[in-house]
Structure formats: structure tokens, C-alpha cells
């Protein structure tokens, strides 16, 4: 089962988002960002920067054989 991490969407664009997270250590470099409890819509993400309590992510295609370490839910 995927690990769920609560977060708050701060800003979003076509190519990525700024996300507030309580514990940056828990957020892996690649994950799936889910926008609802049902999981749709969802976007594969790659962390491009980390701040004190925010991360910047780029929406990316993740190959089917790539491992997804966590799911971050907005």
C-alpha cells in the first residue's frame, strides 16, 4: 500500500505546483499527487525544490516500471 502524506496545495500551473507539507522528510523525490480521496484527478510529480515547509513539483510522466514511493493527497 502506498504511503499517504497530507498536504495543502498553495499554487498550481499547467507544469507544476507549490505544495505545503508538514514534514518534508517524508516526501520522496517522485510521487503521485492526488487531488481527492477517490484519487482522481492525480498527477505524477517530481520535486524540483524544497523550502522550509513547502516543495515545488513539476508534473511529469513516470514510466510504468518506475517505482512510486508515496502518494501525496491534497
GROMACS .gro file of N, CA, C and O in nm:
model
  296
    1UNK      N    1   0.084  -0.118   0.000
    1UNK     CA    2   0.000   0.000   0.000
    1UNK      C    3   0.089   0.124   0.000
    1UNK      O    4   0.191   0.130   0.066
    2UNK      N    5   0.045   0.224  -0.074
    2UNK     CA    6   0.119   0.350  -0.082
    2UNK      C    7   0.104   0.428   0.048
    2UNK      O    8   0.002   0.424   0.114
    3UNK      N    9   0.208   0.501   0.081
    3UNK     CA   10   0.205   0.587   0.199
    3UNK      C   11   0.135   0.718   0.161
    3UNK      O   12   0.167   0.779   0.060
    4UNK      N   13   0.041   0.761   0.242
    4UNK     CA   14  -0.032   0.886   0.218
    4UNK      C   15   0.028   0.995   0.306
    4UNK      O   16   0.053   0.974   0.423
    5UNK      N   17   0.049   1.113   0.246
    5UNK     CA   18   0.103   1.228   0.318
    5UNK      C   19   0.008   1.345   0.295
    5UNK      O   20  -0.018   1.382   0.181
    6UNK      N   21  -0.045   1.402   0.403
    6UNK     CA   22  -0.134   1.516   0.390
    6UNK      C   23  -0.055   1.639   0.349
    6UNK      O   24   0.059   1.658   0.391
    7UNK      N   25  -0.119   1.724   0.268
    7UNK     CA   26  -0.054   1.846   0.224
    7UNK      C   27  -0.161   1.949   0.186
    7UNK      O   28  -0.280   1.919   0.187
    8UNK      N   29  -0.116   2.068   0.153
    8UNK     CA   30  -0.206   2.175   0.110
    8UNK      C   31  -0.151   2.235  -0.019
    8UNK      O   32  -0.034   2.276  -0.026
    9UNK      N   33  -0.233   2.238  -0.121
    9UNK     CA   34  -0.195   2.296  -0.249
    9UNK      C   35  -0.196   2.447  -0.236
    9UNK      O   36  -0.297   2.507  -0.203
   10UNK      N   37  -0.080   2.511  -0.259
   10UNK     CA   38  -0.067   2.655  -0.244
   10UNK      C   39  -0.086   2.726  -0.378
   10UNK      O   40  -0.152   2.828  -0.387
   11UNK      N   41  -0.026   2.671  -0.482
   11UNK     CA   42  -0.032   2.731  -0.616
   11UNK      C   43  -0.018   2.619  -0.717
   11UNK      O   44   0.051   2.520  -0.692
   12UNK      N   45  -0.084   2.636  -0.832
   12UNK     CA   46  -0.076   2.533  -0.935
   12UNK      C   47  -0.073   2.600  -1.072
   12UNK      O   48  -0.133   2.706  -1.092
   13UNK      N   49   0.001   2.539  -1.163
   13UNK     CA   50   0.006   2.584  -1.302
   13UNK      C   51  -0.002   2.460  -1.390
   13UNK      O   52  -0.010   2.347  -1.341
   14UNK      N   53   0.006   2.481  -1.519
   14UNK     CA   54  -0.001   2.367  -1.611
   14UNK      C   55   0.115   2.271  -1.591
   14UNK      O   56   0.101   2.151  -1.606
   15UNK      N   57   0.232   2.326  -1.554
   15UNK     CA   58   0.351   2.243  -1.546
   15UNK      C   59   0.390   2.195  -1.409
   15UNK      O   60   0.476   2.107  -1.395
   16UNK      N   61   0.328   2.250  -1.303
   16UNK     CA   62   0.367   2.209  -1.170
   16UNK      C   63   0.288   2.277  -1.061
   16UNK      O   64   0.185   2.339  -1.087
   17UNK      N   65   0.338   2.266  -0.937
   17UNK     CA   66   0.264   2.320  -0.824
   17UNK      C   67   0.359   2.351  -0.708
   17UNK      O   68   0.469   2.298  -0.699
   18UNK      N   69   0.310   2.437  -0.619
   18UNK     CA   70   0.376   2.463  -0.491
   18UNK      C   71   0.286   2.401  -0.385
   18UNK      O   72   0.165   2.425  -0.383
   19UNK      N   73   0.346   2.320  -0.300
   19UNK     CA   74   0.269   2.241  -0.203
   19UNK      C   75   0.326   2.262  -0.063
   19UNK      O   76   0.448   2.255  -0.044
   20UNK      N   77   0.238   2.288   0.033
   20UNK     CA   78   0.278   2.298   0.174
   20UNK      C   79   0.267   2.160   0.235
   20UNK      O   80   0.165   2.093   0.223
   21UNK      N   81   0.374   2.116   0.301
   21UNK     CA   82   0.374   1.988   0.371
   21UNK      C   83   0.430   2.009   0.511
   21UNK      O   84   0.517   2.093   0.533
   22UNK      N   85   0.378   1.933   0.605
   22UNK     CA   86   0.421   1.946   0.744
   22UNK      C   87   0.559   1.887   0.767
   22UNK      O   88   0.641   1.943   0.838
   23UNK      N   89   0.586   1.772   0.705
   23UNK     CA   90   0.712   1.703   0.727
   23UNK      C   91   0.780   1.676   0.593
   23UNK      O   92   0.749   1.578   0.525
   24UNK      N   93   0.874   1.762   0.554
   24UNK     CA   94   0.942   1.748   0.426
   24UNK      C   95   1.021   1.618   0.415
   24UNK      O   96   1.039   1.565   0.305
   25UNK      N   97   1.066   1.565   0.527
   25UNK     CA   98   1.147   1.444   0.525
   25UNK      C   99   1.069   1.326   0.468
   25UNK      O  100   1.125   1.239   0.403
   26UNK      N  101   0.938   1.324   0.488
   26UNK     CA  102   0.855   1.214   0.441
   26UNK      C  103   0.832   1.216   0.290
   26UNK      O  104   0.792   1.116   0.233
   27UNK      N  105   0.854   1.330   0.225
   27UNK     CA  106   0.821   1.344   0.083
   27UNK      C  107   0.937   1.294  -0.003
   27UNK      O  108   1.047   1.348   0.002
   28UNK      N  109   0.913   1.189  -0.084
   28UNK     CA  110   1.018   1.138  -0.172
   28UNK      C  111   1.038   1.229  -0.294
   28UNK      O  112   0.959   1.321  -0.317
   29UNK      N  113   1.140   1.203  -0.371
   29UNK     CA  114   1.168   1.284  -0.489
   29UNK      C  115   1.065   1.267  -0.600
   29UNK      O  116   1.042   1.358  -0.680
   30UNK      N  117   1.002   1.150  -0.607
   30UNK     CA  118   0.896   1.123  -0.705
   30UNK      C  119   0.775   1.067  -0.633
   30UNK      O  120   0.789   0.981  -0.546
   31UNK      N  121   0.657   1.114  -0.669
   31UNK     CA  122   0.535   1.065  -0.606
   31UNK      C  123   0.415   1.100  -0.694
   31UNK      O  124   0.428   1.169  -0.794
   32UNK      N  125   0.299   1.051  -0.655
   32UNK     CA  126   0.174   1.084  -0.724
   32UNK      C  127   0.095   1.177  -0.634
   32UNK      O  128   0.070   1.147  -0.518
   33UNK      N  129   0.057   1.293  -0.688
   33UNK     CA  130  -0.024   1.391  -0.616
   33UNK      C  131  -0.169   1.364  -0.650
   33UNK      O  132  -0.209   1.369  -0.766
   34UNK      N  133  -0.249   1.331  -0.548
   34UNK     CA  134  -0.392   1.301  -0.568
   34UNK      C  135  -0.472   1.420  -0.518
   34UNK      O  136  -0.449   1.471  -0.410
   35UNK      N  137  -0.570   1.461  -0.598
   35UNK     CA  138  -0.649   1.579  -0.567
   35UNK      C  139  -0.782   1.548  -0.499
   35UNK      O  140  -0.861   1.638  -0.474
   36UNK      N  141  -0.809   1.421  -0.470
   36UNK     CA  142  -0.932   1.384  -0.399
   36UNK      C  143  -0.911   1.250  -0.329
   36UNK      O  144  -0.816   1.177  -0.360
   37UNK      N  145  -1.000   1.216  -0.239
   37UNK     CA  146  -0.991   1.089  -0.169
   37UNK      C  147  -1.008   0.971  -0.264
   37UNK      O  148  -0.957   0.862  -0.240
   38UNK      N  149  -1.081   0.992  -0.372
   38UNK     CA  150  -1.102   0.885  -0.470
   38UNK      C  151  -0.982   0.868  -0.563
   38UNK      O  152  -0.975   0.773  -0.639
   39UNK      N  153  -0.890   0.963  -0.559
   39UNK     CA  154  -0.769   0.951  -0.638
   39UNK      C  155  -0.775   1.010  -0.777
   39UNK      O  156  -0.682   0.997  -0.855
   40UNK      N  157  -0.884   1.076  -0.811
   40UNK     CA  158  -0.896   1.139  -0.942
   40UNK      C  159  -0.936   1.284  -0.926
   40UNK      O  160  -1.026   1.314  -0.851
   41UNK      N  161  -0.871   1.375  -0.994
   41UNK     CA  162  -0.754   1.354  -1.079
   41UNK      C  163  -0.629   1.333  -0.995
   41UNK      O  164  -0.628   1.358  -0.875
   42UNK      N  165  -0.527   1.286  -1.061
   42UNK     CA  166  -0.397   1.267  -0.996
   42UNK      C  167  -0.288   1.297  -1.098
   42UNK      O  168  -0.309   1.287  -1.217
   43UNK      N  169  -0.172   1.339  -1.047
   43UNK     CA  170  -0.060   1.375  -1.135
   43UNK      C  171   0.070   1.319  -1.079
   43UNK      O  172   0.100   1.339  -0.962
   44UNK      N  173   0.147   1.250  -1.162
   44UNK     CA  174   0.280   1.210  -1.120
   44UNK      C  175   0.366   1.336  -1.106
   44UNK      O  176   0.355   1.428  -1.188
   45UNK      N  177   0.448   1.344  -1.002
   45UNK     CA  178   0.527   1.463  -0.974
   45UNK      C  179   0.672   1.428  -0.945
   45UNK      O  180   0.704   1.321  -0.897
   46UNK      N  181   0.757   1.528  -0.972
   46UNK     CA  182   0.898   1.522  -0.938
   46UNK      C  183   0.929   1.649  -0.858
   46UNK      O  184   0.897   1.759  -0.903
   47UNK      N  185   0.989   1.634  -0.741
   47UNK     CA  186   1.025   1.751  -0.660
   47UNK      C  187   1.142   1.822  -0.727
   47UNK      O  188   1.244   1.761  -0.759
   48UNK      N  189   1.126   1.954  -0.751
   48UNK     CA  190   1.232   2.033  -0.814
   48UNK      C  191   1.298   2.128  -0.715
   48UNK      O  192   1.407   2.178  -0.741
   49UNK      N  193   1.231   2.159  -0.604
   49UNK     CA  194   1.293   2.236  -0.497
   49UNK      C  195   1.223   2.208  -0.366
   49UNK      O  196   1.109   2.165  -0.363
   50UNK      N  197   1.296   2.228  -0.256
   50UNK     CA  198   1.243   2.210  -0.121
   50UNK      C  199   1.274   2.334  -0.039
   50UNK      O  200   1.388   2.381  -0.039
   51UNK      N  201   1.174   2.387   0.028
   51UNK     CA  202   1.191   2.500   0.116
   51UNK      C  203   1.173   2.455   0.260
   51UNK      O  204   1.178   2.336   0.290
   52UNK      N  205   1.151   2.551   0.349
   52UNK     CA  206   1.136   2.519   0.491
   52UNK      C  207   1.014   2.432   0.517
   52UNK      O  208   1.021   2.336   0.594
   53UNK      N  209   0.900   2.465   0.457
   53UNK     CA  210   0.779   2.384   0.474
   53UNK      C  211   0.699   2.374   0.344
   53UNK      O  212   0.580   2.344   0.346
   54UNK      N  213   0.764   2.398   0.231
   54UNK     CA  214   0.700   2.389   0.101
   54UNK      C  215   0.789   2.311   0.005
   54UNK      O  216   0.911   2.308   0.022
   55UNK      N  217   0.728   2.252  -0.094
   55UNK     CA  218   0.802   2.191  -0.204
   55UNK      C  219   0.748   2.244  -0.335
   55UNK      O  220   0.632   2.283  -0.344
   56UNK      N  221   0.834   2.248  -0.434
   56UNK     CA  222   0.793   2.280  -0.569
   56UNK      C  223   0.801   2.153  -0.650
   56UNK      O  224   0.901   2.082  -0.645
   57UNK      N  225   0.693   2.121  -0.722
   57UNK     CA  226   0.691   1.998  -0.801
   57UNK      C  227   0.665   2.029  -0.947
   57UNK      O  228   0.597   2.125  -0.982
   58UNK      N  229   0.723   1.946  -1.030
   58UNK     CA  230   0.699   1.951  -1.174
   58UNK      C  231   0.614   1.830  -1.206
   58UNK      O  232   0.644   1.718  -1.163
   59UNK      N  233   0.505   1.852  -1.280
   59UNK     CA  234   0.423   1.740  -1.323
   59UNK      C  235   0.502   1.665  -1.429
   59UNK      O  236   0.558   1.726  -1.520
   60UNK      N  237   0.509   1.534  -1.417
   60UNK     CA  238   0.592   1.454  -1.505
   60UNK      C  239   0.526   1.322  -1.537
   60UNK      O  240   0.443   1.272  -1.461
   61UNK      N  241   0.566   1.267  -1.649
   61UNK     CA  242   0.525   1.131  -1.682
   61UNK      C  243   0.621   1.037  -1.613
   61UNK      O  244   0.742   1.057  -1.616
   62UNK      N  245   0.568   0.936  -1.548
   62UNK     CA  246   0.652   0.837  -1.482
   62UNK      C  247   0.628   0.704  -1.552
   62UNK      O  248   0.514   0.661  -1.568
   63UNK      N  249   0.734   0.643  -1.594
   63UNK     CA  250   0.723   0.516  -1.667
   63UNK      C  251   0.654   0.411  -1.582
   63UNK      O  252   0.663   0.412  -1.460
   64UNK      N  253   0.585   0.322  -1.649
   64UNK     CA  254   0.507   0.218  -1.580
   64UNK      C  255   0.595   0.132  -1.490
   64UNK      O  256   0.549   0.083  -1.387
   65UNK      N  257   0.721   0.115  -1.525
   65UNK     CA  258   0.808   0.031  -1.444
   65UNK      C  259   0.884   0.110  -1.336
   65UNK      O  260   0.958   0.052  -1.259
   66UNK      N  261   0.864   0.241  -1.330
   66UNK     CA  262   0.929   0.323  -1.228
   66UNK      C  263   0.860   0.302  -1.094
   66UNK      O  264   0.741   0.281  -1.088
   67UNK      N  265   0.937   0.309  -0.988
   67UNK     CA  266   0.876   0.291  -0.856
   67UNK      C  267   0.823   0.424  -0.804
   67UNK      O  268   0.888   0.526  -0.817
   68UNK      N  269   0.704   0.420  -0.749
   68UNK     CA  270   0.643   0.535  -0.684
   68UNK      C  271   0.651   0.508  -0.535
   68UNK      O  272   0.597   0.408  -0.486
   69UNK      N  273   0.721   0.595  -0.462
   69UNK     CA  274   0.743   0.571  -0.321
   69UNK      C  275   0.626   0.612  -0.233
   69UNK      O  276   0.604   0.554  -0.129
   70UNK      N  277   0.552   0.715  -0.273
   70UNK     CA  278   0.445   0.767  -0.188
   70UNK      C  279   0.337   0.832  -0.271
   70UNK      O  280   0.355   0.860  -0.388
   71UNK      N  281   0.227   0.857  -0.205
   71UNK     CA  282   0.117   0.932  -0.262
   71UNK      C  283   0.094   1.051  -0.170
   71UNK      O  284   0.082   1.035  -0.049
   72UNK      N  285   0.092   1.170  -0.228
   72UNK     CA  286   0.065   1.291  -0.151
   72UNK      C  287  -0.076   1.334  -0.188
   72UNK      O  288  -0.109   1.348  -0.306
   73UNK      N  289  -0.160   1.353  -0.089
   73UNK     CA  290  -0.300   1.384  -0.113
   73UNK      C  291  -0.330   1.526  -0.072
   73UNK      O  292  -0.297   1.567   0.039
   74UNK      N  293  -0.390   1.601  -0.163
   74UNK     CA  294  -0.428   1.740  -0.137
   74UNK      C  295  -0.557   1.742  -0.060
   74UNK      O  296  -0.649   1.671  -0.088
   0.00000   0.00000   0.00000
